[in-house]
Amino acid sequence: MNWYEKLNQYFPIEEMKSKDHMDALLKEKGSVYYKDEGPYHVLMYAEFPNFTFVDYLFVSKESRGMGLGSKTLQMLKDKNKPIILEVEPVDYEDTDSEKRLRFYSREGFEHANSIGYNRRSIATGEENSMEILYWAPNNESEEEIFEAMKKMYKDIHTYKDEHFYGESYDSVDDVLTFKETDKKDVLEQFNNPIKNS
């Protein structure tokens, strides 16, 4: 199974970029967009001067519990700049979503409570609400994370979107919002050591 098939089997259709889109990012934005791949993992990420965005992180079920996800993230943490990623809100029917949030909480990620992120999927036509998690080694603010997300959305997610999908994604101002009133912290339940034991 190639790297794209692995991602395609694991991530929901509304979150997947097309293979052509990802190939173009790797080829035409090769100074920013990268693939790190091994027998048991695939990491697709964009590295900008002041932050890194994890587009996709897949670790195979066979290797779970071996610390591969942590080692892969450590490679990015060693760059000492914020790491940003998108996750689905916890879905109690899908145990993977809870495991994913627990993993990122253990890795020191925070939930960007003040950032709203609702993106229409071109594949399904449905609104897709996501949460933004970030790791901030230098105490970067949520305002800085918000600006970084806007740049990533314009440079990566919507890169040549009309060419690849026949239509454009919604504009960045329609997709990303910043509100001073915080939403519920999706990582809160995993930060309590009593509940985690």
Short mmCIF file of C-alpha atoms in Angstrom, two decimals, residues 6-16 55-58 88 100:
data_model
loop_
_atom_site.label_atom_id
_atom_site.label_comp_id
_atom_site.label_asym_id
_atom_site.label_seq_id
_atom_site.Cartn_x
_atom_site.Cartn_y
_atom_site.Cartn_z
CA LYS A 6 -2.63 4.57 3.86
CA LEU A 7 -3.83 8.13 4.48
CA ASN A 8 -6.96 7.62 2.41
CA GLN A 9 -7.96 4.53 4.41
CA TYR A 10 -7.44 6.26 7.74
CA PHE A 11 -8.75 9.82 7.23
CA PRO A 12 -12.39 10.65 6.42
CA ILE A 13 -13.12 11.71 2.84
CA GLU A 14 -14.00 15.27 3.88
CA GLU A 15 -10.47 15.75 5.28
CA MET A 16 -8.52 14.25 2.39
CA ASP A 55 -1.36 18.12 7.56
CA TYR A 56 -1.63 14.34 8.14
CA LEU A 57 -0.08 11.99 10.69
CA PHE A 58 -0.78 8.29 10.26
CA GLU A 88 -12.13 16.34 14.60
CA ARG A 100 -5.96 10.96 19.14
#
